[in-house]
PDB file of C-alpha atoms in Angstrom:
ATOM      1  CA  MET A   1      36.885  71.466  19.894  1.00 77.00           C
ATOM      2  CA  SER A   2      36.609  74.141  17.230  1.00 90.00           C
ATOM      3  CA  ILE A   3      37.932  73.473  13.742  1.00 97.00           C
ATOM      4  CA  SER A   4      39.191  76.446  11.720  1.00 97.00           C
ATOM      5  CA  THR A   5      42.053  75.055   9.592  1.00 98.00           C
ATOM      6  CA  VAL A   6      41.919  71.884   7.514  1.00 98.00           C
ATOM      7  CA  GLY A   7      44.750  69.952   5.874  1.00 98.00           C
ATOM      8  CA  ILE A   8      43.968  67.691   2.924  1.00 98.00           C
ATOM      9  CA  VAL A   9      46.377  65.034   1.656  1.00 98.00           C
ATOM     10  CA  GLY A  10      45.878  64.316  -2.033  1.00 97.00           C
ATOM     11  CA  ALA A  11      44.816  66.787  -4.730  1.00 97.00           C
ATOM     12  CA  GLY A  12      42.998  64.341  -6.981  1.00 93.00           C
ATOM     13  CA  GLN A  13      39.291  64.198  -7.732  1.00 91.00           C
ATOM     14  CA  MET A  14      38.285  63.642  -4.103  1.00 95.00           C
ATOM     15  CA  GLY A  15      40.909  65.919  -2.551  1.00 97.00           C
ATOM     16  CA  ASN A  16      40.131  68.953  -4.701  1.00 97.00           C
ATOM     17  CA  GLY A  17      36.404  68.439  -4.144  1.00 98.00           C
ATOM     18  CA  ILE A  18      36.890  68.317  -0.372  1.00 98.00           C
ATOM     19  CA  ALA A  19      39.065  71.451  -0.521  1.00 98.00           C
ATOM     20  CA  HIS A  20      36.330  73.172  -2.548  1.00 98.00           C
ATOM     21  CA  VAL A  21      33.536  72.584  -0.016  1.00 98.00           C
ATOM     22  CA  PHE A  22      35.658  73.382   3.042  1.00 98.00           C
ATOM     23  CA  ALA A  23      36.950  76.668   1.596  1.00 98.00           C
ATOM     24  CA  LEU A  24      33.443  77.671   0.533  1.00 98.00           C
ATOM     25  CA  ALA A  25      32.210  76.965   4.076  1.00 98.00           C
ATOM     26  CA  GLY A  26      34.790  79.376   5.516  1.00 98.00           C
ATOM     27  CA  TYR A  27      37.603  77.036   6.558  1.00 98.00           C
ATOM     28  CA  ASP A  28      41.250  77.798   5.814  1.00 98.00           C
ATOM     29  CA  VAL A  29      42.555  74.922   3.707  1.00 98.00           C
ATOM     30  CA  VAL A  30      46.065  73.571   3.121  1.00 98.00           C
ATOM     31  CA  LEU A  31      46.003  71.203   0.139  1.00 98.00           C
ATOM     32  CA  ASN A  32      48.939  68.806  -0.188  1.00 98.00           C
ATOM     33  CA  ASP A  33      50.164  66.584  -2.995  1.00 97.00           C
ATOM     34  CA  ILE A  34      53.566  65.226  -3.987  1.00 96.00           C
ATOM     35  CA  SER A  35      52.963  66.513  -7.532  1.00 96.00           C
ATOM     36  CA  ALA A  36      53.130  70.227  -8.351  1.00 97.00           C
ATOM     37  CA  GLU A  37      51.213  69.487 -11.538  1.00 97.00           C
ATOM     38  CA  ALA A  38      48.402  67.829  -9.552  1.00 97.00           C
ATOM     39  CA  LEU A  39      48.152  70.848  -7.270  1.00 98.00           C
ATOM     40  CA  GLU A  40      48.031  73.248 -10.203  1.00 97.00           C
ATOM     41  CA  LYS A  41      45.339  71.152 -11.861  1.00 97.00           C
ATOM     42  CA  ALA A  42      43.358  70.957  -8.607  1.00 98.00           C
ATOM     43  CA  ILE A  43      43.255  74.739  -8.224  1.00 98.00           C
ATOM     44  CA  ALA A  44      42.100  75.089 -11.834  1.00 98.00           C
ATOM     45  CA  VAL A  45      39.343  72.503 -11.299  1.00 97.00           C
ATOM     46  CA  ILE A  46      38.172  74.153  -8.074  1.00 98.00           C
ATOM     47  CA  SER A  47      38.048  77.556  -9.783  1.00 98.00           C
ATOM     48  CA  LYS A  48      36.098  76.119 -12.722  1.00 97.00           C
ATOM     49  CA  ASN A  49      33.609  74.360 -10.449  1.00 98.00           C
ATOM     50  CA  LEU A  50      33.100  77.496  -8.370  1.00 98.00           C
ATOM     51  CA  ASP A  51      32.512  79.457 -11.579  1.00 98.00           C
ATOM     52  CA  ARG A  52      29.818  76.933 -12.470  1.00 97.00           C
ATOM     53  CA  GLN A  53      28.152  77.565  -9.114  1.00 97.00           C
ATOM     54  CA  VAL A  54      28.317  81.329  -9.717  1.00 98.00           C
ATOM     55  CA  SER A  55      26.722  80.939 -13.161  1.00 97.00           C
ATOM     56  CA  ARG A  56      23.873  78.966 -11.599  1.00 96.00           C
ATOM     57  CA  ASP A  57      23.366  81.581  -8.840  1.00 97.00           C
ATOM     58  CA  LYS A  58      24.333  79.065  -6.152  1.00 96.00           C
ATOM     59  CA  ILE A  59      27.034  81.420  -4.853  1.00 97.00           C
ATOM     60  CA  THR A  60      28.218  84.966  -5.602  1.00 97.00           C
ATOM     61  CA  ALA A  61      31.437  85.947  -7.345  1.00 97.00           C
ATOM     62  CA  ALA A  62      32.629  87.419  -4.025  1.00 98.00           C
ATOM     63  CA  GLN A  63      32.067  84.068  -2.302  1.00 98.00           C
ATOM     64  CA  LYS A  64      34.070  82.348  -5.022  1.00 98.00           C
ATOM     65  CA  ASP A  65      36.970  84.783  -4.633  1.00 98.00           C
ATOM     66  CA  ALA A  66      36.926  84.401  -0.845  1.00 98.00           C
ATOM     67  CA  ALA A  67      36.948  80.601  -1.121  1.00 98.00           C
ATOM     68  CA  MET A  68      39.883  80.583  -3.543  1.00 98.00           C
ATOM     69  CA  ALA A  69      41.819  82.914  -1.221  1.00 98.00           C
ATOM     70  CA  ARG A  70      41.398  80.422   1.641  1.00 98.00           C
ATOM     71  CA  ILE A  71      43.170  77.596  -0.213  1.00 98.00           C
ATOM     72  CA  LYS A  72      46.943  77.241   0.015  1.00 98.00           C
ATOM     73  CA  THR A  73      48.905  74.439  -1.620  1.00 98.00           C
ATOM     74  CA  THR A  74      52.068  72.621  -0.592  1.00 98.00           C
ATOM     75  CA  GLN A  75      54.162  69.649  -1.649  1.00 97.00           C
ATOM     76  CA  THR A  76      55.520  69.373   1.896  1.00 97.00           C
ATOM     77  CA  LEU A  77      53.417  67.101   4.095  1.00 96.00           C
ATOM     78  CA  GLU A  78      54.799  68.660   7.262  1.00 96.00           C
ATOM     79  CA  ASP A  79      53.039  71.948   6.386  1.00 97.00           C
ATOM     80  CA  LEU A  80      49.763  70.322   7.434  1.00 97.00           C
ATOM     81  CA  GLY A  81      51.023  70.042  11.008  1.00 95.00           C
ATOM     82  CA  THR A  82      49.457  73.312  12.170  1.00 94.00           C
ATOM     83  CA  THR A  83      45.922  72.404  11.056  1.00 98.00           C
ATOM     84  CA  ASP A  84      43.082  71.360  13.379  1.00 98.00           C
ATOM     85  CA  LEU A  85      41.778  68.614  11.123  1.00 98.00           C
ATOM     86  CA  VAL A  86      43.628  66.468   8.575  1.00 98.00           C
ATOM     87  CA  ILE A  87      41.757  64.543   5.884  1.00 98.00           C
ATOM     88  CA  GLU A  88      43.759  61.903   4.039  1.00 98.00           C
ATOM     89  CA  ALA A  89      42.374  61.520   0.509  1.00 97.00           C
ATOM     90  CA  ALA A  90      45.182  59.572  -1.143  1.00 94.00           C
ATOM     91  CA  THR A  91      44.911  56.405  -3.212  1.00 89.00           C
ATOM     92  CA  GLU A  92      42.873  53.487  -1.819  1.00 88.00           C
ATOM     93  CA  ARG A  93      45.890  51.491  -0.631  1.00 90.00           C
ATOM     94  CA  GLU A  94      46.448  50.806   3.029  1.00 94.00           C
ATOM     95  CA  ASP A  95      50.243  50.849   2.802  1.00 95.00           C
ATOM     96  CA  VAL A  96      50.177  54.290   1.177  1.00 96.00           C
ATOM     97  CA  LYS A  97      47.843  55.650   3.841  1.00 97.00           C
ATOM     98  CA  ASN A  98      49.951  54.251   6.683  1.00 97.00           C
ATOM     99  CA  ALA A  99      53.095  55.785   5.186  1.00 97.00           C
ATOM    100  CA  ILE A 100      51.373  59.195   5.002  1.00 97.00           C
ATOM    101  CA  PHE A 101      50.240  58.987   8.632  1.00 97.00           C
ATOM    102  CA  ALA A 102      53.721  57.949   9.782  1.00 97.00           C
ATOM    103  CA  GLN A 103      55.230  60.988   8.085  1.00 96.00           C
ATOM    104  CA  LEU A 104      52.534  63.322   9.429  1.00 96.00           C
ATOM    105  CA  LEU A 105      52.383  62.269  13.076  1.00 96.00           C
ATOM    106  CA  PRO A 106      55.584  63.949  14.384  1.00 97.00           C
ATOM    107  CA  HIS A 107      54.336  67.314  13.104  1.00 96.00           C
ATOM    108  CA  LEU A 108      50.699  67.301  14.277  1.00 97.00           C
ATOM    109  CA  GLN A 109      49.400  69.322  17.189  1.00 96.00           C
ATOM    110  CA  GLU A 110      48.129  67.335  20.155  1.00 96.00           C
ATOM    111  CA  HIS A 111      44.500  68.321  19.495  1.00 96.00           C
ATOM    112  CA  THR A 112      44.532  67.650  15.718  1.00 98.00           C
ATOM    113  CA  ILE A 113      41.902  65.205  14.516  1.00 98.00           C
ATOM    114  CA  LEU A 114      43.192  62.757  11.913  1.00 98.00           C
ATOM    115  CA  THR A 115      40.774  61.270   9.387  1.00 98.00           C
ATOM    116  CA  SER A 116      40.746  59.157   6.248  1.00 98.00           C
ATOM    117  CA  ASN A 117      38.462  59.494   3.254  1.00 97.00           C
ATOM    118  CA  THR A 118      38.858  55.758   2.653  1.00 95.00           C
ATOM    119  CA  SER A 119      35.840  54.120   1.053  1.00 91.00           C
ATOM    120  CA  SER A 120      36.449  50.641   2.435  1.00 90.00           C
ATOM    121  CA  ILE A 121      39.550  50.121   4.644  1.00 93.00           C
ATOM    122  CA  SER A 122      39.208  49.386   8.370  1.00 95.00           C
ATOM    123  CA  ILE A 123      39.272  52.599  10.410  1.00 97.00           C
ATOM    124  CA  THR A 124      40.232  50.705  13.555  1.00 98.00           C
ATOM    125  CA  ARG A 125      43.247  49.202  11.803  1.00 97.00           C
ATOM    126  CA  LEU A 126      44.372  52.526  10.313  1.00 97.00           C
ATOM    127  CA  ALA A 127      43.920  54.272  13.683  1.00 98.00           C
ATOM    128  CA  SER A 128      45.970  51.646  15.500  1.00 97.00           C
ATOM    129  CA  ARG A 129      49.028  52.665  13.474  1.00 95.00           C
ATOM    130  CA  THR A 130      48.831  56.254  14.787  1.00 97.00           C
ATOM    131  CA  ASP A 131      49.471  57.963  18.123  1.00 96.00           C
ATOM    132  CA  ARG A 132      45.842  59.162  18.397  1.00 97.00           C
ATOM    133  CA  PRO A 133      43.323  56.356  17.786  1.00 98.00           C
ATOM    134  CA  GLU A 134      40.799  58.201  19.960  1.00 98.00           C
ATOM    135  CA  LYS A 135      41.046  61.213  17.598  1.00 98.00           C
ATOM    136  CA  PHE A 136      40.916  59.169  14.395  1.00 98.00           C
ATOM    137  CA  MET A 137      37.825  58.635  12.223  1.00 98.00           C
ATOM    138  CA  GLY A 138      36.647  57.686   8.793  1.00 98.00           C
ATOM    139  CA  PHE A 139      35.409  60.802   6.971  1.00 98.00           C
ATOM    140  CA  HIS A 140      34.048  59.459   3.698  1.00 97.00           C
ATOM    141  CA  PHE A 141      32.813  62.024   1.161  1.00 97.00           C
ATOM    142  CA  MET A 142      30.904  61.010  -1.944  1.00 95.00           C
ATOM    143  CA  ASN A 143      32.030  61.867  -5.480  1.00 91.00           C
ATOM    144  CA  PRO A 144      31.619  64.545  -6.827  1.00 93.00           C
ATOM    145  CA  VAL A 145      32.040  66.196  -3.438  1.00 96.00           C
ATOM    146  CA  PRO A 146      30.553  69.653  -4.224  1.00 96.00           C
ATOM    147  CA  ILE A 147      27.316  68.021  -5.431  1.00 95.00           C
ATOM    148  CA  MET A 148      26.780  64.913  -3.303  1.00 96.00           C
ATOM    149  CA  GLN A 149      25.109  65.567   0.046  1.00 97.00           C
ATOM    150  CA  LEU A 150      26.135  62.518   2.056  1.00 97.00           C
ATOM    151  CA  VAL A 151      29.198  62.102   4.281  1.00 98.00           C
ATOM    152  CA  GLU A 152      29.785  58.769   6.025  1.00 98.00           C
ATOM    153  CA  LEU A 153      31.217  59.085   9.542  1.00 98.00           C
ATOM    154  CA  ILE A 154      32.930  55.886  10.662  1.00 98.00           C
ATOM    155  CA  ARG A 155      34.162  55.461  14.211  1.00 97.00           C
ATOM    156  CA  GLY A 156      36.973  53.057  14.985  1.00 97.00           C
ATOM    157  CA  ILE A 157      36.799  51.014  18.166  1.00 97.00           C
ATOM    158  CA  ALA A 158      38.849  53.665  20.032  1.00 97.00           C
ATOM    159  CA  THR A 159      37.269  56.850  18.605  1.00 98.00           C
ATOM    160  CA  ASP A 160      35.996  59.069  21.407  1.00 97.00           C
ATOM    161  CA  GLU A 161      32.640  60.850  21.490  1.00 97.00           C
ATOM    162  CA  ALA A 162      34.178  64.341  21.359  1.00 97.00           C
ATOM    163  CA  THR A 163      35.856  63.563  18.030  1.00 98.00           C
ATOM    164  CA  TYR A 164      32.620  62.189  16.576  1.00 98.00           C
ATOM    165  CA  LYS A 165      30.606  65.232  17.709  1.00 97.00           C
ATOM    166  CA  THR A 166      33.219  67.626  16.330  1.00 98.00           C
ATOM    167  CA  LEU A 167      33.065  66.031  12.876  1.00 98.00           C
ATOM    168  CA  LEU A 168      29.271  65.948  13.032  1.00 98.00           C
ATOM    169  CA  GLU A 169      29.329  69.726  13.536  1.00 97.00           C
ATOM    170  CA  VAL A 170      31.775  70.113  10.634  1.00 98.00           C
ATOM    171  CA  VAL A 171      29.450  68.183   8.310  1.00 98.00           C
ATOM    172  CA  GLU A 172      26.544  70.414   9.350  1.00 97.00           C
ATOM    173  CA  ARG A 173      28.606  73.548   8.660  1.00 97.00           C
ATOM    174  CA  LEU A 174      29.423  72.190   5.202  1.00 98.00           C
ATOM    175  CA  GLY A 175      25.678  71.967   4.550  1.00 97.00           C
ATOM    176  CA  LYS A 176      25.837  68.190   4.104  1.00 98.00           C
ATOM    177  CA  THR A 177      24.162  65.235   5.823  1.00 98.00           C
ATOM    178  CA  ALA A 178      26.060  62.752   7.968  1.00 98.00           C
ATOM    179  CA  ALA A 179      25.347  59.019   8.104  1.00 97.00           C
ATOM    180  CA  SER A 180      26.996  57.039  10.890  1.00 97.00           C
ATOM    181  CA  ALA A 181      28.411  53.706   9.751  1.00 96.00           C
ATOM    182  CA  GLU A 182      29.946  50.875  11.728  1.00 95.00           C
ATOM    183  CA  ASP A 183      33.543  49.937  10.967  1.00 96.00           C
ATOM    184  CA  PHE A 184      32.921  46.956   8.702  1.00 95.00           C
ATOM    185  CA  PRO A 185      34.366  46.485   5.191  1.00 93.00           C
ATOM    186  CA  ALA A 186      33.155  49.174   2.743  1.00 93.00           C
ATOM    187  CA  PHE A 187      30.806  50.717   5.360  1.00 96.00           C
ATOM    188  CA  ILE A 188      27.278  51.444   4.018  1.00 96.00           C
ATOM    189  CA  VAL A 189      27.323  53.003   0.556  1.00 96.00           C
ATOM    190  CA  ASN A 190      30.021  50.864  -1.037  1.00 95.00           C
ATOM    191  CA  ARG A 191      28.884  47.709   0.772  1.00 96.00           C
ATOM    192  CA  ILE A 192      25.712  48.025  -1.328  1.00 97.00           C
ATOM    193  CA  LEU A 193      26.961  49.866  -4.428  1.00 97.00           C
ATOM    194  CA  MET A 194      30.106  47.938  -5.324  1.00 97.00           C
ATOM    195  CA  PRO A 195      28.537  44.460  -5.431  1.00 98.00           C
ATOM    196  CA  MET A 196      25.921  45.930  -7.801  1.00 98.00           C
ATOM    197  CA  ILE A 197      28.668  47.262 -10.080  1.00 98.00           C
ATOM    198  CA  ASN A 198      30.563  43.974  -9.816  1.00 98.00           C
ATOM    199  CA  GLU A 199      27.385  42.066 -10.765  1.00 98.00           C
ATOM    200  CA  ALA A 200      26.950  44.354 -13.786  1.00 98.00           C
ATOM    201  CA  VAL A 201      30.496  43.438 -14.872  1.00 98.00           C
ATOM    202  CA  TYR A 202      29.649  39.745 -14.425  1.00 98.00           C
ATOM    203  CA  THR A 203      26.547  40.313 -16.564  1.00 98.00           C
ATOM    204  CA  LEU A 204      28.815  41.714 -19.277  1.00 98.00           C
ATOM    205  CA  TYR A 205      31.438  38.976 -18.747  1.00 98.00           C
ATOM    206  CA  GLU A 206      28.848  36.212 -19.135  1.00 98.00           C
ATOM    207  CA  GLY A 207      27.402  37.752 -22.291  1.00 97.00           C
ATOM    208  CA  VAL A 208      23.978  38.455 -20.807  1.00 98.00           C
ATOM    209  CA  GLY A 209      24.073  41.991 -22.194  1.00 97.00           C
ATOM    210  CA  SER A 210      26.350  44.538 -23.830  1.00 98.00           C
ATOM    211  CA  VAL A 211      27.750  47.612 -22.083  1.00 98.00           C
ATOM    212  CA  LYS A 212      25.042  49.753 -23.678  1.00 97.00           C
ATOM    213  CA  SER A 213      22.166  47.398 -22.895  1.00 98.00           C
ATOM    214  CA  ILE A 214      23.247  46.914 -19.259  1.00 98.00           C
ATOM    215  CA  ASP A 215      23.528  50.642 -18.615  1.00 98.00           C
ATOM    216  CA  GLU A 216      20.319  51.522 -20.432  1.00 98.00           C
ATOM    217  CA  SER A 217      18.440  48.764 -18.591  1.00 98.00           C
ATOM    218  CA  MET A 218      19.397  50.164 -15.195  1.00 98.00           C
ATOM    219  CA  LYS A 219      18.799  53.787 -16.194  1.00 98.00           C
ATOM    220  CA  LEU A 220      15.409  53.183 -17.783  1.00 98.00           C
ATOM    221  CA  GLY A 221      14.327  50.132 -15.791  1.00 98.00           C
ATOM    222  CA  ALA A 222      15.506  51.140 -12.305  1.00 97.00           C
ATOM    223  CA  ASN A 223      15.584  54.942 -12.767  1.00 98.00           C
ATOM    224  CA  HIS A 224      19.312  55.167 -11.976  1.00 97.00           C
ATOM    225  CA  PRO A 225      20.880  58.452 -13.150  1.00 95.00           C
ATOM    226  CA  MET A 226      23.930  56.566 -14.453  1.00 96.00           C
ATOM    227  CA  GLY A 227      24.304  52.984 -15.596  1.00 98.00           C
ATOM    228  CA  PRO A 228      26.514  50.773 -13.367  1.00 98.00           C
ATOM    229  CA  LEU A 229      29.314  50.455 -15.931  1.00 98.00           C
ATOM    230  CA  GLU A 230      29.270  54.183 -16.678  1.00 98.00           C
ATOM    231  CA  LEU A 231      29.397  54.776 -12.922  1.00 97.00           C
ATOM    232  CA  ALA A 232      32.308  52.359 -12.540  1.00 98.00           C
ATOM    233  CA  ASP A 233      34.240  54.346 -15.156  1.00 98.00           C
ATOM    234  CA  PHE A 234      33.457  57.553 -13.266  1.00 95.00           C
ATOM    235  CA  ILE A 235      34.639  56.134  -9.939  1.00 93.00           C
ATOM    236  CA  GLY A 236      37.697  54.415 -11.425  1.00 95.00           C
ATOM    237  CA  LEU A 237      37.894  50.690 -12.121  1.00 97.00           C
ATOM    238  CA  ASP A 238      41.000  50.373  -9.937  1.00 95.00           C
ATOM    239  CA  THR A 239      39.056  51.824  -7.006  1.00 92.00           C
ATOM    240  CA  CYS A 240      36.122  49.477  -7.675  1.00 96.00           C
ATOM    241  CA  LEU A 241      38.478  46.493  -7.742  1.00 96.00           C
ATOM    242  CA  ALA A 242      40.247  47.596  -4.553  1.00 93.00           C
ATOM    243  CA  ILE A 243      36.937  47.873  -2.696  1.00 94.00           C
ATOM    244  CA  MET A 244      35.736  44.488  -3.956  1.00 96.00           C
ATOM    245  CA  ASN A 245      38.998  42.945  -2.760  1.00 96.00           C
ATOM    246  CA  VAL A 246      38.481  44.527   0.681  1.00 93.00           C
ATOM    247  CA  LEU A 247      34.953  43.086   0.806  1.00 96.00           C
ATOM    248  CA  HIS A 248      36.081  39.658  -0.382  1.00 96.00           C
ATOM    249  CA  ASP A 249      39.025  39.483   2.005  1.00 95.00           C
ATOM    250  CA  GLY A 250      37.269  41.081   4.964  1.00 93.00           C
ATOM    251  CA  LEU A 251      33.995  39.149   4.830  1.00 95.00           C
ATOM    252  CA  ALA A 252      35.302  35.844   3.392  1.00 95.00           C
ATOM    253  CA  ASP A 253      32.199  35.410   1.254  1.00 96.00           C
ATOM    254  CA  THR A 254      32.442  34.256  -2.369  1.00 96.00           C
ATOM    255  CA  LYS A 255      29.581  36.559  -3.386  1.00 96.00           C
ATOM    256  CA  TYR A 256      32.097  39.411  -3.170  1.00 97.00           C
ATOM    257  CA  ARG A 257      34.626  37.809  -5.540  1.00 98.00           C
ATOM    258  CA  PRO A 258      35.723  40.470  -8.067  1.00 98.00           C
ATOM    259  CA  CYS A 259      34.713  39.664 -11.629  1.00 98.00           C
ATOM    260  CA  PRO A 260      37.716  38.474 -13.692  1.00 98.00           C
ATOM    261  CA  LEU A 261      36.780  40.978 -16.398  1.00 98.00           C
ATOM    262  CA  LEU A 262      37.087  43.852 -13.914  1.00 98.00           C
ATOM    263  CA  THR A 263      40.539  42.587 -12.983  1.00 98.00           C
ATOM    264  CA  LYS A 264      41.503  42.333 -16.655  1.00 98.00           C
ATOM    265  CA  TYR A 265      40.504  45.947 -17.366  1.00 98.00           C
ATOM    266  CA  VAL A 266      42.560  47.160 -14.422  1.00 98.00           C
ATOM    267  CA  GLU A 267      45.554  45.076 -15.539  1.00 98.00           C
ATOM    268  CA  ALA A 268      45.259  46.679 -18.981  1.00 98.00           C
ATOM    269  CA  GLY A 269      45.336  50.138 -17.418  1.00 98.00           C
ATOM    270  CA  TRP A 270      41.797  50.816 -18.645  1.00 98.00           C
ATOM    271  CA  LEU A 271      40.633  52.494 -15.448  1.00 97.00           C
ATOM    272  CA  GLY A 272      37.753  54.578 -16.769  1.00 97.00           C
ATOM    273  CA  ARG A 273      37.469  58.299 -17.369  1.00 96.00           C
ATOM    274  CA  LYS A 274      40.809  59.160 -15.777  1.00 93.00           C
ATOM    275  CA  THR A 275      42.689  57.060 -18.365  1.00 97.00           C
ATOM    276  CA  GLN A 276      40.243  57.767 -21.210  1.00 97.00           C
ATOM    277  CA  ARG A 277      39.319  54.084 -21.505  1.00 98.00           C
ATOM    278  CA  GLY A 278      37.308  51.698 -19.388  1.00 98.00           C
ATOM    279  CA  PHE A 279      33.963  50.166 -20.227  1.00 98.00           C
ATOM    280  CA  TYR A 280      33.706  53.182 -22.551  1.00 98.00           C
ATOM    281  CA  ASP A 281      36.315  54.816 -24.768  1.00 98.00           C
ATOM    282  CA  TYR A 282      36.354  58.558 -24.006  1.00 98.00           C
ATOM    283  CA  ARG A 283      38.954  59.635 -26.557  1.00 96.00           C
ATOM    284  CA  GLY A 284      36.392  60.862 -29.097  1.00 95.00           C
ATOM    285  CA  GLU A 285      33.645  63.439 -28.868  1.00 94.00           C
ATOM    286  CA  VAL A 286      31.127  60.809 -27.690  1.00 96.00           C
ATOM    287  CA  PRO A 287      31.936  57.895 -25.333  1.00 97.00           C
ATOM    288  CA  VAL A 288      31.869  54.557 -27.176  1.00 97.00           C
ATOM    289  CA  PRO A 289      31.399  51.157 -25.425  1.00 97.00           C
ATOM    290  CA  THR A 290      34.532  49.020 -25.515  1.00 96.00           C
ATOM    291  CA  ARG A 291      32.572  45.733 -25.498  1.00 92.00           C
TER     292      ARG A 291
END
């Protein structure tokens, strides 16, 4: 089937990035969030990021204006019912996602493909709670969406071939690269990435190195663009913990046990950049390690 209109649930960091790339690729976008403030902020962020692309000669000013004109916002979830493709990009909690799908389903067209940007939760299980498991897939974008080239496509046990091929064509139109992943906890990227971050937190927890020494070691010793603790702050420590819990619960292997220090930071509300404190304190002009 042909996709021309896209509904996105959640106007946070992932949602506004997804809206950005779809609008720039010529899709009409309906961006939803329960918060008017979040929607207003999302539009401002998209405009700023498009301006950055214009300044770097990646796109023209006319392309930016056309992309912005394609994005509409709404606080009413039912307004996404007329779209051809819905991408859920809400918080990484299965109960929240299921509640969103339950509210959406009565309003969707029969042909609408329903997807989740989940980074770890079972696609088969999410799909089973809907009326269209054959038209349900995992559609996992990487952060920051306008920059990162990879999109993980995850088929549930019931996903049909037509749905997979349609999303493969969408990824190609976005100018990104698709990687097909099996429906196992955390898929490919986070199955590898999150245990590395968790091990870095254990390294800090056990006193093997400081925040600064751990991050510098991986940047200079392994040529990583960001240290693992800096990256954890960027992703969000609550998201990292949620994914580690999915891995630990889903695979029943103690090597995936979340580090107690990661849990403690999340309990303190120190979630990284979005709360101004995590493994670094971002409240000053220069980030300062908190340990």
